[in-house]
PDB file of C-alpha atoms and ligand atoms in Angstrom:
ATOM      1  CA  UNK E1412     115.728 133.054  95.414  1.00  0.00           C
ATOM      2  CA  UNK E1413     112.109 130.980  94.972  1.00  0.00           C
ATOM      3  CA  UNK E1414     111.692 129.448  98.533  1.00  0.00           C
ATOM      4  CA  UNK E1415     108.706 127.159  99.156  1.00  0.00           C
ATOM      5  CA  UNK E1416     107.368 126.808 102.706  1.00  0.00           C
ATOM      6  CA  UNK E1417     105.809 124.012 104.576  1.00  0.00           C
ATOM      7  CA  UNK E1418     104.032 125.212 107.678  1.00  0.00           C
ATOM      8  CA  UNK E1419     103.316 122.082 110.052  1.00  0.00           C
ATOM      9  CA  UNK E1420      99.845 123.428 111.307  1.00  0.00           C
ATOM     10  CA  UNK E1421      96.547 124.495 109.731  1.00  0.00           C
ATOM     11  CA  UNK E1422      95.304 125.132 113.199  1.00  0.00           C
ATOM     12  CA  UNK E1423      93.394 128.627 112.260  1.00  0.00           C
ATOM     13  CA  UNK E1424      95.568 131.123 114.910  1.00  0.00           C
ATOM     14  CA  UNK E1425      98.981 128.946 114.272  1.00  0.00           C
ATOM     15  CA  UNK E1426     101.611 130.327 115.547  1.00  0.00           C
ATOM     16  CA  UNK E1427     103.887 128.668 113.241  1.00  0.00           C
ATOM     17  CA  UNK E1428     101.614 129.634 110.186  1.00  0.00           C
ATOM     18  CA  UNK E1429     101.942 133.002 111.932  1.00  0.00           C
ATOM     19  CA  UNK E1430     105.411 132.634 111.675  1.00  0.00           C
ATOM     20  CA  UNK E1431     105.697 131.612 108.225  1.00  0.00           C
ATOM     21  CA  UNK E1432     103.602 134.642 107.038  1.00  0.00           C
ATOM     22  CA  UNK E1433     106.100 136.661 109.185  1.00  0.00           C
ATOM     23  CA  UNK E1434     109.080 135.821 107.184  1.00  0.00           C
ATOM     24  CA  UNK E1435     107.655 135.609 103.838  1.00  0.00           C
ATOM     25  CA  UNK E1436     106.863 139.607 104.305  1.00  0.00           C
ATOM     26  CA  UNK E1437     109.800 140.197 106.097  1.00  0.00           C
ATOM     27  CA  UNK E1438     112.429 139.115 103.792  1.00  0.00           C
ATOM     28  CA  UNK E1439     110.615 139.700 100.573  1.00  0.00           C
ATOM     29  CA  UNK E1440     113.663 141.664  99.616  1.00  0.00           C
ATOM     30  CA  UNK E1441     115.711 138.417  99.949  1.00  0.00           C
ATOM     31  CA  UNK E1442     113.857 135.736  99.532  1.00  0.00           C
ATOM     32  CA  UNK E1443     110.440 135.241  97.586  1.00  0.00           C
ATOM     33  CA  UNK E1444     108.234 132.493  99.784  1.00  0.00           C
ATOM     34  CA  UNK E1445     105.566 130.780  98.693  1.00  0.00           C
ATOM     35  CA  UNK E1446     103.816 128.780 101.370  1.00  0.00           C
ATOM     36  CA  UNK E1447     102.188 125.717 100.252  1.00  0.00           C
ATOM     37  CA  UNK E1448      98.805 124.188 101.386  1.00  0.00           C
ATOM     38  CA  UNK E1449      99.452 121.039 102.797  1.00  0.00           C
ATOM     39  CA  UNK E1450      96.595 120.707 104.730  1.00  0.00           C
ATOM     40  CA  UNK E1451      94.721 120.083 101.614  1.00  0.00           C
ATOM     41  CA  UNK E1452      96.866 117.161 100.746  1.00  0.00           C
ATOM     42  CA  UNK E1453      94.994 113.717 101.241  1.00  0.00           C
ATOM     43  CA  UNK E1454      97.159 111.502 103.260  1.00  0.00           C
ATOM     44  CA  UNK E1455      99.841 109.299 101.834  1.00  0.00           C
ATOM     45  CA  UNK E1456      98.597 106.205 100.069  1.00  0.00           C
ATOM     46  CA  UNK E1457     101.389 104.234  98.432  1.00  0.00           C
ATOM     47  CA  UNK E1458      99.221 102.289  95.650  1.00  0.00           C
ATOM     48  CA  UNK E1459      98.777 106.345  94.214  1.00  0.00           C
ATOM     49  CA  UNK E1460     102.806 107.142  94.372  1.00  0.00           C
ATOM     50  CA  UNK E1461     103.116 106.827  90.652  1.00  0.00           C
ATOM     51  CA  UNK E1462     100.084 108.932  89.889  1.00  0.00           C
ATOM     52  CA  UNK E1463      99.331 111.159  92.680  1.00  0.00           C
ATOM     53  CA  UNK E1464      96.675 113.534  92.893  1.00  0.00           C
ATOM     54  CA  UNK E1465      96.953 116.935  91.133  1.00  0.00           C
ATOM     55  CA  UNK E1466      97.419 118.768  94.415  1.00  0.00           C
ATOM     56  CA  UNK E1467     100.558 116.654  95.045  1.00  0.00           C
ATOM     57  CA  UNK E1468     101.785 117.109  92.029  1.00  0.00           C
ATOM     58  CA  UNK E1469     101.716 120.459  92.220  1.00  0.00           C
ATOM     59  CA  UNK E1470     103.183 120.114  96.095  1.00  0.00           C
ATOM     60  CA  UNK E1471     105.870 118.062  94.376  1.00  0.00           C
ATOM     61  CA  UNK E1472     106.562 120.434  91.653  1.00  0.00           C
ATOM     62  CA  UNK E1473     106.533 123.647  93.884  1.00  0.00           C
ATOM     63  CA  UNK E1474     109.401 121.717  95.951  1.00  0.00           C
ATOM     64  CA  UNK E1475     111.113 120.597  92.258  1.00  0.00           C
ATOM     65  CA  UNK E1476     111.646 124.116  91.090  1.00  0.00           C
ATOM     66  CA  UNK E1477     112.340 126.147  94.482  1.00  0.00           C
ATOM     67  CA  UNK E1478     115.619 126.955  95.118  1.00  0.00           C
ATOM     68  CA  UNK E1479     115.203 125.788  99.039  1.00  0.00           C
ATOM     69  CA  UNK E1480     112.621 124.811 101.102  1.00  0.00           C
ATOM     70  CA  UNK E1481     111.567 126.624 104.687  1.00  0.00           C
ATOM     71  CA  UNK E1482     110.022 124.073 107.163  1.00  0.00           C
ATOM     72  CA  UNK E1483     108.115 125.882 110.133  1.00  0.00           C
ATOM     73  CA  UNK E1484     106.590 123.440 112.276  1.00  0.00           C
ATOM     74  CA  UNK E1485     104.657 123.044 115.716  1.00  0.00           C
ATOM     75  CA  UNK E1486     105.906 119.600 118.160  1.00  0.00           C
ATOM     76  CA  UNK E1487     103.217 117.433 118.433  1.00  0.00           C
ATOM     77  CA  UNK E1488     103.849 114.714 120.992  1.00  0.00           C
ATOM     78  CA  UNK E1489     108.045 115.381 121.268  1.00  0.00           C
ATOM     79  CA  UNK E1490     107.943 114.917 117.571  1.00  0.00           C
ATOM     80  CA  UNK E1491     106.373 116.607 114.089  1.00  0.00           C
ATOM     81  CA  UNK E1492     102.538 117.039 113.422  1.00  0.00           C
ATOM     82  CA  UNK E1493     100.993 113.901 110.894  1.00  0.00           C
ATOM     83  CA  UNK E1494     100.081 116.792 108.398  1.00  0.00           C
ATOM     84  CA  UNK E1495     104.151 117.386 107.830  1.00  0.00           C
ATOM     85  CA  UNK E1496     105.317 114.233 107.654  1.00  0.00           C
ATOM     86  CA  UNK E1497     102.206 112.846 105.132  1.00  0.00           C
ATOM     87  CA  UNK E1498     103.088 115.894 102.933  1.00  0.00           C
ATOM     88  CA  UNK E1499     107.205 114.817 103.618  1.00  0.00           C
ATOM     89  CA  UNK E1500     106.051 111.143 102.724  1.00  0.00           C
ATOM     90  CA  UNK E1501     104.801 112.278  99.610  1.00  0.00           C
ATOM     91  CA  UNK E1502     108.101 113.794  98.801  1.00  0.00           C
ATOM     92  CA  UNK E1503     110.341 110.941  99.542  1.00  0.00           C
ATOM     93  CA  UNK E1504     108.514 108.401  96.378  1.00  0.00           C
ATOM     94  CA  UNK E1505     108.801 108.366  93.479  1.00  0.00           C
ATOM     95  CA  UNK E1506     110.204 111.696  92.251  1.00  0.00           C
ATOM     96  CA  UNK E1507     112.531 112.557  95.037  1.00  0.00           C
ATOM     97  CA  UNK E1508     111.916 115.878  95.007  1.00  0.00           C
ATOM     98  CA  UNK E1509     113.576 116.757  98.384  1.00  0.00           C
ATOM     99  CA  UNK E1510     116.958 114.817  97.386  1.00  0.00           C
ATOM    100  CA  UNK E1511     120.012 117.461  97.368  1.00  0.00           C
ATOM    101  CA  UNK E1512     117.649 120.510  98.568  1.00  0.00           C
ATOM    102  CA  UNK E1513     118.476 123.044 100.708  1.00  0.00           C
ATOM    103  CA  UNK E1514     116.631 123.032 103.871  1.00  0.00           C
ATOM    104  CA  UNK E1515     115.747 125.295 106.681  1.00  0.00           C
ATOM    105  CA  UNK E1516     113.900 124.235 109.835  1.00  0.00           C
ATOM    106  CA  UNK E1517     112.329 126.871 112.090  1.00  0.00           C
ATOM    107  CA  UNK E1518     109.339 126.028 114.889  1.00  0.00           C
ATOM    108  CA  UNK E1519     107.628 128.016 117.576  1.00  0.00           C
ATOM    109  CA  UNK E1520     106.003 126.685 120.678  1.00  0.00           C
ATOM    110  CA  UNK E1521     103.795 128.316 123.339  1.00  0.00           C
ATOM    111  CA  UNK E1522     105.789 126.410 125.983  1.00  0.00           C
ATOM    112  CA  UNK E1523     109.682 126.380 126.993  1.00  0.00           C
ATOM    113  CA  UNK E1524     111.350 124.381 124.701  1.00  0.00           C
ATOM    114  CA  UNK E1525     110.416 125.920 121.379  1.00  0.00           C
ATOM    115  CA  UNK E1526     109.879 122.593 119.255  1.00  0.00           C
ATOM    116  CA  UNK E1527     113.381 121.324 120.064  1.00  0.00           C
ATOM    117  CA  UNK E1528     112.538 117.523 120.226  1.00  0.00           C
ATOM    118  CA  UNK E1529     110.266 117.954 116.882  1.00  0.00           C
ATOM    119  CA  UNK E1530     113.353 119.353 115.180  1.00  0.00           C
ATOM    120  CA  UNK E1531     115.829 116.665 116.230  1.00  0.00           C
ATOM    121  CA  UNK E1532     112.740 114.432 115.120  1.00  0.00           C
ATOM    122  CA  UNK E1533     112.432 116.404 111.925  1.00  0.00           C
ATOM    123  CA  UNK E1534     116.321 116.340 111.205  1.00  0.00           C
ATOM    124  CA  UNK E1535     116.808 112.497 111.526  1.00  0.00           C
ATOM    125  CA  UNK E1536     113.427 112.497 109.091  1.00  0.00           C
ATOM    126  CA  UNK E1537     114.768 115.014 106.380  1.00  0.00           C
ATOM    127  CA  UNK E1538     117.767 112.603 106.065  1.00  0.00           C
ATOM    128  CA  UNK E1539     115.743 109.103 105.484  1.00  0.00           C
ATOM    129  CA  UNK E1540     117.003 107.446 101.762  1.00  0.00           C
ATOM    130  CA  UNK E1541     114.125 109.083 100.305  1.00  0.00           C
ATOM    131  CA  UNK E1542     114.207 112.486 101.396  1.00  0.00           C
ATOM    132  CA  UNK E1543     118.550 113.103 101.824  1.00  0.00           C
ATOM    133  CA  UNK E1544     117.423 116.978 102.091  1.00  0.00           C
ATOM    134  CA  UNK E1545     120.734 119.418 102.796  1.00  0.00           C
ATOM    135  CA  UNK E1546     120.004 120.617 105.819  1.00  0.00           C
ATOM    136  CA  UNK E1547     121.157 124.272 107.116  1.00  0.00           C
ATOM    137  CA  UNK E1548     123.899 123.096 109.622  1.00  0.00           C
ATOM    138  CA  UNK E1549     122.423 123.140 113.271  1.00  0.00           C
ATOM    139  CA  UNK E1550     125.560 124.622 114.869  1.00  0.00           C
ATOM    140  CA  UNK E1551     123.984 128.233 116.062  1.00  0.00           C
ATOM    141  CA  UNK E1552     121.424 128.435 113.156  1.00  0.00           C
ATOM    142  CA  UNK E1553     118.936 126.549 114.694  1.00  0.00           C
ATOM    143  CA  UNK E1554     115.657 128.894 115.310  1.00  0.00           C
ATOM    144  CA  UNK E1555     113.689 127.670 118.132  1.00  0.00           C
ATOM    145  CA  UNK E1556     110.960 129.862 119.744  1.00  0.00           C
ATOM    146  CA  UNK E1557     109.223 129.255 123.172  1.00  0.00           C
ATOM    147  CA  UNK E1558     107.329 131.325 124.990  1.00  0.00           C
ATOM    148  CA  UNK E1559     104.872 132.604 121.922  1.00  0.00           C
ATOM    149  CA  UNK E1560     102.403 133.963 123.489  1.00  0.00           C
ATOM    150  CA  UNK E1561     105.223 137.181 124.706  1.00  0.00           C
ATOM    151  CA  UNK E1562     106.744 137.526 121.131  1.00  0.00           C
ATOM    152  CA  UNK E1563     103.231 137.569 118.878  1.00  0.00           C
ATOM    153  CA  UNK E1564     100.573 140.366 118.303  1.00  0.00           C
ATOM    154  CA  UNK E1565      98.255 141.185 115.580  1.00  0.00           C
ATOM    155  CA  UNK E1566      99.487 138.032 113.800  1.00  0.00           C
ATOM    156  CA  UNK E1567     103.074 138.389 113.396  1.00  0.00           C
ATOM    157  CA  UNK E1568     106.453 137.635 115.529  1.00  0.00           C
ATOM    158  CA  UNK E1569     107.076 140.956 116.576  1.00  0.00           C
ATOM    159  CA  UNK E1570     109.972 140.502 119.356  1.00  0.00           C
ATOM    160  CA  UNK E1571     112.263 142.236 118.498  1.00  0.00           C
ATOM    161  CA  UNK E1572     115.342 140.203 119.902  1.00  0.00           C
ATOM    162  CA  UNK E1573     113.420 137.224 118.055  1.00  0.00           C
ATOM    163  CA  UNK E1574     113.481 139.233 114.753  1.00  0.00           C
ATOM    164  CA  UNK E1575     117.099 139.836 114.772  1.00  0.00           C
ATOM    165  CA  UNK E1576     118.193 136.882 115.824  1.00  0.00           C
ATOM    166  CA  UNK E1577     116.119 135.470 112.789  1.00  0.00           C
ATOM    167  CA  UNK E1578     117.699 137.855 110.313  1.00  0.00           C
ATOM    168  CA  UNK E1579     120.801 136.123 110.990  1.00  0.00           C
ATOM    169  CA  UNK E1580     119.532 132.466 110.547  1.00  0.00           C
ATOM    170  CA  UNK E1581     118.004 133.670 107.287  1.00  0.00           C
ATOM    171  CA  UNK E1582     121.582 135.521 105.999  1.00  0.00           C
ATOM    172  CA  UNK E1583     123.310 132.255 106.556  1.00  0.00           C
ATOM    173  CA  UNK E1584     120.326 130.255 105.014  1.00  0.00           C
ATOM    174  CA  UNK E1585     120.726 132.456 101.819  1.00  0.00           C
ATOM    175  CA  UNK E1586     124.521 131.848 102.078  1.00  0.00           C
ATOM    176  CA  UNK E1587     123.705 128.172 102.261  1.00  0.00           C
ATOM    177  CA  UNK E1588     120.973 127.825  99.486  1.00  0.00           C
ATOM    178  CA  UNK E1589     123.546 130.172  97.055  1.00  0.00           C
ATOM    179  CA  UNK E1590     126.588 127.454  97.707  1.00  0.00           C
ATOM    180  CA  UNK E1591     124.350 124.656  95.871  1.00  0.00           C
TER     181      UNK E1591
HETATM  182  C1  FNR T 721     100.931 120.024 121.460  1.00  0.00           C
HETATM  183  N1  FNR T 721     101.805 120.954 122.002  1.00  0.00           N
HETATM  184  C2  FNR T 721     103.099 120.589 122.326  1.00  0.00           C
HETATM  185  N2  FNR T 721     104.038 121.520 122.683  1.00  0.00           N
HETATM  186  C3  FNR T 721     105.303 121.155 122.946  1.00  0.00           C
HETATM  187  O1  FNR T 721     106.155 121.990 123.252  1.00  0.00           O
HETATM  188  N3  FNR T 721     105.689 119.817 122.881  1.00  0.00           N
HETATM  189  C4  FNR T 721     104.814 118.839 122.553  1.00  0.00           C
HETATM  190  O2  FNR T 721     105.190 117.678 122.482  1.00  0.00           O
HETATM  191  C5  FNR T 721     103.466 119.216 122.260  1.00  0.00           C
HETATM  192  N4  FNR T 721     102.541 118.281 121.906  1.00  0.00           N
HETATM  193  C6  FNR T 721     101.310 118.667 121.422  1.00  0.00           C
HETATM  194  C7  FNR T 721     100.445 117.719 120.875  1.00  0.00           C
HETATM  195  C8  FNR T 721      99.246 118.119 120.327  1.00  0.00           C
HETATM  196  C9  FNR T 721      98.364 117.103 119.670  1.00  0.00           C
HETATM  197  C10 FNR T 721      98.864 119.479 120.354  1.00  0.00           C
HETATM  198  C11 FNR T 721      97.554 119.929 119.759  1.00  0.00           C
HETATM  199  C12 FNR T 721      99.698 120.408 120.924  1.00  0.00           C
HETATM  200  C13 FNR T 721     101.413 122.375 122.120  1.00  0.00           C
HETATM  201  C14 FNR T 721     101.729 123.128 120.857  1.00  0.00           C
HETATM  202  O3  FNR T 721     103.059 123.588 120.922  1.00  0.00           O
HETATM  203  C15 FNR T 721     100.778 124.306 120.682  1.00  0.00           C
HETATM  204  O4  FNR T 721      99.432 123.825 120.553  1.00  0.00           O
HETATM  205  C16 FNR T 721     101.137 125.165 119.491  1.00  0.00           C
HETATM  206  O5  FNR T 721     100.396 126.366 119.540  1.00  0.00           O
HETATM  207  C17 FNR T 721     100.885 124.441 118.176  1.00  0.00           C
HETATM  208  O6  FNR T 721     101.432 125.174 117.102  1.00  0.00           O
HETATM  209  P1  FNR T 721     100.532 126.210 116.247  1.00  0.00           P
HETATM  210  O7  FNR T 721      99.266 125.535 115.849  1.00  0.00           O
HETATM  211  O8  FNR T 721     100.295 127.410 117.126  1.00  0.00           O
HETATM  212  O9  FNR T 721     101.420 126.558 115.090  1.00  0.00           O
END
C-alpha cells in the first residue's frame, strides 16, 4: 500500500517530521511511506496552475499514484502551517489530485492540546470543492499528541502508550484505504 506523506513543518528538530519518520519505519511491513518535500515547493501562484513547476508536478503525481495520503502537521496559530496549505492549494487546481483519496490526519504539539484546532481546521480544508479528500472518520481515530517533549528521544515517538494507540489508528487507516 504506496502512502505519500505531507509533513506540515520543515522546522529542522520537527516533531511532526519526527513523527512522520516514526511511522514510515514503523509500519514498513504495512504500509510503504514516502514523505514528500514540500518545503521546496514555491508558493501557490494561480497564473502557473496549468503548467506548474516540475517539483509540483512531481508533488502532484506522488499524490496521483499513492494509494492514500498521511498528513502530519504542527498548529500554527489554532490552524495549519502556510507550507501545508500552499502545497494543499496546489492540489486542489487543475488536476484534482486529492479528489476521492484516502486521507489520514495525525499532528503532535509540545503543548496540551495536540494540534486539535489545526485538525478541525485541516478537516473543513480537505473537504473544499477542490480537494473532496476521504477522510479517515474522526470518531476514535483521530491521533492527537500533546505533551512532545515526554513521548520523543533520539528522534522518534517512543511512548509507548502513544505507539499502541497509533498502531490502531493505522490498522483502521489500512482498513479504510483497502475499502476504496
Ligand atoms: C506555534 N505553536 C502552537 N502550538 C499550539 O498548540 N497551538 C498553536 O496555535 C500554535 N501556534 C504556533 C504558531 C507558530 C508560528 C509557531 C512557530 C508555533 C507551537 C508549536 O506547536 C511548536 O512550535 C511545534 O513544535 C511545531 O511543530 P514541529 O515543528 O515540532 O513539528
Amino acid at each position: 500500500m504506496n502512502i505519500t506523506a505531507i509533513a506540515g513543518s520543515i522546522r529542522k528538530d520537527s516533531y511532526n517530521m519526527q513523527l512522520a519518520k516514526t511511522m514510515k519505519e514503523r509500519y514498513k511491513g504495512k504500509l510503504n511511506i514516502e514523505i514528500a518535500d514540500i518545503g521546496s515547493l514555491p508558493f501557490f501562484a494561480q497564473d502557473e496552475e496549468h503548467n506548474p513547476p516540475q517539483i509540483v508536478q512531481d508533488f502532484k503525481e506522488s499524490i496521483k499514484h499513492a494509494d492514500g495520503v498521511l498528513i502530519v502537521t504542527p498548529e500554527y496559530n489554532w490552524s495549519v502551517p502556510g507550507v501545508l496549505k500552499n502545497a494543499l492549494d496546489w492540489t486542489s487546481r487543475v488536476d484534482k489530485v486529492l479528489i476521492g483519496k484516502p486521507v489520514m490526519v495525525v499532528g503532535v504539539t509540545p503543548g496540551s492540546a495536540g494540534t486539535l484546532r489545526a485538525q478541525l481546521h485541516l478537516r473543513q480544508i480537505l473537504s473544499a470543492p477542490g480537494i473532496q479528500a476521504e477522510l479517515l472518520a474522526p470518531g476514535g481515530n483521530e491521533v492527537l499528541i500533546n505533551f512532545a517533549g515526554q513521548k520523543f528521544a533520539d528522534g522518534q515517538l517512543t511512548d509507548e502508550d502513544t505507539l499502541a494507540f497509533l498502531d490502531k489508528r493505522v490498522d483502521a487507516f489500512r482498513d479504510f484505504v483497502k475499502s476504496f
